[in-house]
């Protein structure tokens, strides 16, 4: 099959029956477990008939359950390798760590750019530039990327809202979301339940979802309209490629109206200067 199983599920998901959605949800979240389950065991776990599972497999282009399972097993084997490499690098790290990190991050960036990413990036820029509101969410380690994106974009965009898990009114803040809004959801392993819940909530409200994540099987990718794939280095798990994508988004969105962007940046700079936020250093 040419397309990834999760990409196919994502495209067909809105039109699935309740039974097919149950199967989809279980496979997406527990695909590493599915690689070892028989069709009977899977039917018991999901609570559907084996016939439904076979029909589901055929609906997404497979001849049957075994064919789908073989594809998942290949995927799981591929995803297990990076963890093995990480353990090896921790025990066999002979080079200067600083120099090695530079080398590995350069390699990560060189392999990150693809034509698919470029296409999705252009779609993300158009979607965000036309949005009434741009919500940004990323939790735990992914919060660093989310905050960085929010901080830079808010310098020249007045419709940016950063969501966080630190308050109990998170979903109250989402009560007014509507079609025409966009959410940039950022999620890297280990994926958080709350990020997925927010994405599902906003998707159901007609909000466009842009996912910045590391693989097509990531939970938020299944619900995304646009996916910006940022594969982390297997040895560093650095956010260098994700940060690079954010930088590119900021530049591309800022260029949509350069005059307005420059005016806004100057105003923010003047406010910061008057407030004495930054230390003035003589050149």
XYZ file of C-alpha atoms in Angstrom:
283
model
C 0.000 0.000 0.000
C 1.279 3.456 -0.890
C -0.296 5.375 1.981
C 0.347 4.881 5.671
C -2.459 3.018 7.466
C -3.071 5.976 9.787
C -3.302 8.407 6.891
C -5.967 6.206 5.290
C -7.894 5.896 8.554
C -7.734 9.662 9.036
C -9.229 10.331 5.603
C -12.053 7.823 6.041
C -12.724 8.322 9.760
C -15.464 10.999 9.509
C -17.637 8.658 7.417
C -17.028 5.510 9.455
C -19.817 3.751 11.314
C -19.674 3.679 15.103
C -18.221 0.154 14.966
C -15.490 1.140 12.526
C -14.635 4.186 14.676
C -14.253 1.938 17.718
C -11.849 -0.276 15.777
C -9.967 2.765 14.424
C -9.575 4.325 17.867
C -8.272 1.121 19.412
C -5.781 0.432 16.612
C -4.503 4.009 16.574
C -3.802 4.147 20.312
C -2.752 0.500 20.784
C -1.174 -0.388 17.456
C 1.948 -1.882 19.094
C -0.350 -4.303 20.956
C -2.382 -5.084 17.813
C 0.760 -6.424 16.145
C 0.595 -9.400 18.559
C -3.177 -9.992 18.779
C -5.173 -12.536 16.823
C -8.345 -11.296 15.156
C -10.363 -13.056 17.884
C -8.346 -11.371 20.642
C -8.755 -7.983 18.971
C -12.513 -8.460 18.673
C -12.718 -9.199 22.402
C -10.613 -6.146 23.290
C -12.670 -3.772 21.116
C -16.037 -5.403 21.775
C -16.968 -6.010 18.129
C -17.301 -9.103 15.976
C -14.408 -10.626 14.035
C -16.467 -10.114 10.876
C -16.580 -6.374 11.582
C -12.799 -6.294 11.917
C -12.347 -8.091 8.603
C -14.776 -5.685 6.893
C -12.897 -2.772 8.445
C -9.599 -4.054 7.063
C -11.133 -4.399 3.597
C -12.657 -0.915 3.845
C -9.197 0.638 4.275
C -7.671 -1.383 1.443
C -6.369 -4.626 2.954
C -7.313 -8.145 1.924
C -7.891 -9.069 5.558
C -6.691 -8.735 9.139
C -3.392 -10.560 8.617
C -2.388 -8.138 5.857
C -3.132 -5.152 8.092
C -1.271 -6.774 10.978
C 1.837 -7.344 8.841
C 1.989 -3.627 8.006
C 1.625 -2.709 11.680
C 4.369 -5.161 12.671
C 6.768 -3.530 10.193
C 5.895 -0.121 11.633
C 6.439 -1.270 15.217
C 9.816 -2.771 14.346
C 10.868 0.503 12.741
C 9.813 2.522 15.775
C 11.607 0.228 18.209
C 14.982 0.880 16.578
C 15.375 4.505 17.769
C 14.964 3.497 21.419
C 17.679 0.879 20.965
C 19.930 3.513 19.371
C 19.287 5.914 22.250
C 20.315 3.320 24.824
C 23.427 2.527 22.786
C 24.404 6.192 22.465
C 24.119 6.705 26.240
C 26.490 3.841 26.962
C 28.879 4.308 24.020
C 29.208 8.087 23.805
C 32.914 8.498 23.123
C 32.910 11.867 21.356
C 32.704 15.307 22.909
C 28.947 15.592 23.779
C 28.694 19.204 22.594
C 30.308 18.477 19.231
C 28.258 15.296 18.817
C 24.994 17.136 19.517
C 25.803 19.661 16.807
C 26.527 16.870 14.340
C 23.367 14.936 15.174
C 21.148 18.026 14.980
C 22.608 18.948 11.605
C 21.847 15.410 10.382
C 18.306 15.699 11.735
C 17.677 18.958 9.881
C 19.181 17.657 6.650
C 16.795 14.687 6.637
C 13.739 16.610 7.890
C 12.878 18.548 4.732
C 10.613 16.690 2.295
C 8.281 17.741 -0.500
C 5.368 16.471 1.572
C 6.398 18.705 4.471
C 6.767 21.670 2.112
C 3.240 21.155 0.783
C 1.718 20.795 4.249
C 3.698 23.843 5.409
C 2.203 26.014 2.677
C -1.261 24.767 3.605
C -0.602 25.576 7.268
C 0.487 29.131 6.429
C -2.654 29.761 4.380
C -4.892 28.266 7.064
C -3.334 30.250 9.915
C -3.234 33.529 7.988
C -6.954 33.274 7.217
C -7.992 32.162 10.729
C -10.166 34.261 13.002
C -8.308 32.869 16.020
C -5.188 30.728 16.223
C -5.118 28.472 19.286
C -1.832 26.789 20.210
C -1.485 23.816 22.532
C 1.455 21.665 23.559
C 1.834 20.077 26.993
C 4.693 18.823 29.177
C 7.889 18.716 27.072
C 5.961 19.915 24.000
C 4.929 23.054 25.906
C 8.348 24.565 25.208
C 7.647 24.506 21.478
C 4.084 25.761 21.953
C 5.188 28.695 24.108
C 7.928 29.596 21.634
C 5.414 29.615 18.764
C 2.906 31.665 20.762
C 5.494 34.207 21.914
C 6.816 34.898 18.406
C 3.458 34.947 16.618
C 1.841 37.192 19.232
C 4.439 39.864 18.450
C 2.549 40.695 15.275
C -0.699 38.692 15.424
C -3.453 39.739 17.843
C -5.539 36.577 17.499
C -3.121 34.045 19.033
C -4.264 32.120 22.134
C -1.891 29.841 24.049
C -3.669 27.023 25.892
C -2.177 25.398 28.971
C -3.112 22.690 31.459
C -2.306 24.821 34.471
C -5.844 26.146 34.883
C -9.127 24.350 35.505
C -11.012 26.463 32.978
C -9.255 25.109 29.887
C -12.423 23.847 28.213
C -14.319 26.954 29.349
C -11.841 28.949 27.279
C -12.785 26.792 24.290
C -16.526 27.382 24.619
C -16.494 30.050 21.914
C -14.403 28.190 19.315
C -16.049 27.921 15.916
C -15.411 27.165 12.259
C -12.905 29.668 10.946
C -10.616 29.140 13.931
C -7.422 27.069 13.770
C -5.589 25.065 16.407
C -1.873 24.343 16.114
C -1.461 21.205 18.231
C 2.078 20.177 19.144
C 2.603 16.679 20.503
C 5.717 14.536 20.779
C 6.336 11.350 22.783
C 5.186 10.743 25.340
C 1.848 11.952 23.966
C -0.599 13.468 26.460
C -4.285 12.601 26.758
C -5.311 16.220 27.294
C -3.772 17.410 24.022
C -5.724 14.739 22.161
C -8.932 15.629 24.021
C -8.565 19.293 23.062
C -7.945 18.376 19.431
C -10.995 16.088 19.345
C -13.145 18.763 21.004
C -12.094 21.456 18.540
C -12.381 19.137 15.546
C -15.980 18.395 16.530
C -16.612 22.157 16.646
C -15.446 22.569 13.047
C -12.028 24.027 13.914
C -9.183 23.298 11.486
C -6.451 21.209 13.111
C -2.770 21.601 12.282
C -0.641 18.915 13.933
C 3.076 19.327 14.558
C 4.230 15.861 15.551
C 6.746 13.123 14.804
C 4.864 10.359 12.984
C 1.636 9.595 11.085
C 0.573 7.251 13.884
C 0.699 10.006 16.517
C -2.767 10.334 18.157
C -3.343 13.948 17.054
C -2.297 13.172 13.454
C -5.419 11.025 12.988
C -7.632 14.078 13.540
C -5.480 16.633 11.719
C -6.396 18.481 8.536
C -2.735 19.396 8.047
C 0.247 17.511 9.492
C 3.720 18.997 9.839
C 5.976 15.987 10.313
C 9.001 16.667 12.508
C 10.915 13.458 13.140
C 13.159 13.751 16.173
C 16.701 12.479 16.079
C 16.804 8.957 17.450
C 19.852 9.829 19.554
C 19.089 13.313 20.813
C 15.286 13.663 20.823
C 15.941 17.323 20.155
C 13.185 19.736 19.107
C 15.539 21.352 16.608
C 13.425 20.460 13.557
C 10.173 21.453 15.295
C 11.662 24.815 16.277
C 12.897 25.298 12.716
C 9.389 24.686 11.375
C 8.004 27.211 13.890
C 10.596 29.782 12.814
C 9.604 29.255 9.192
C 5.901 29.638 10.062
C 6.623 32.918 11.853
C 8.543 34.316 8.888
C 5.974 33.156 6.323
C 3.047 34.560 8.327
C 4.896 37.798 9.012
C 5.486 38.274 5.302
C 1.769 38.080 4.583
C 1.618 41.760 5.548
C 5.176 42.966 6.032
C 4.217 46.570 6.727
C 1.756 45.643 9.466
C 4.203 43.124 10.939
C 7.045 45.648 11.138
C 4.740 48.247 12.673
C 3.567 45.795 15.311
C 7.107 44.688 16.134
C 8.174 48.305 16.575
C 5.218 49.010 18.882
C 5.992 45.945 21.022
C 9.640 46.995 21.207
C 8.683 50.482 22.400
C 6.347 49.065 25.067
C 9.072 46.720 26.331
C 11.553 49.603 26.437
C 9.178 51.858 28.382
C 8.393 49.078 30.830
C 12.089 48.405 31.375
C 11.661 44.728 30.609
C 15.081 44.214 29.062
C 18.541 45.177 30.277
C 20.062 47.873 28.098
C 23.558 46.848 27.060
C 25.962 49.379 25.545
C 27.507 48.248 22.292
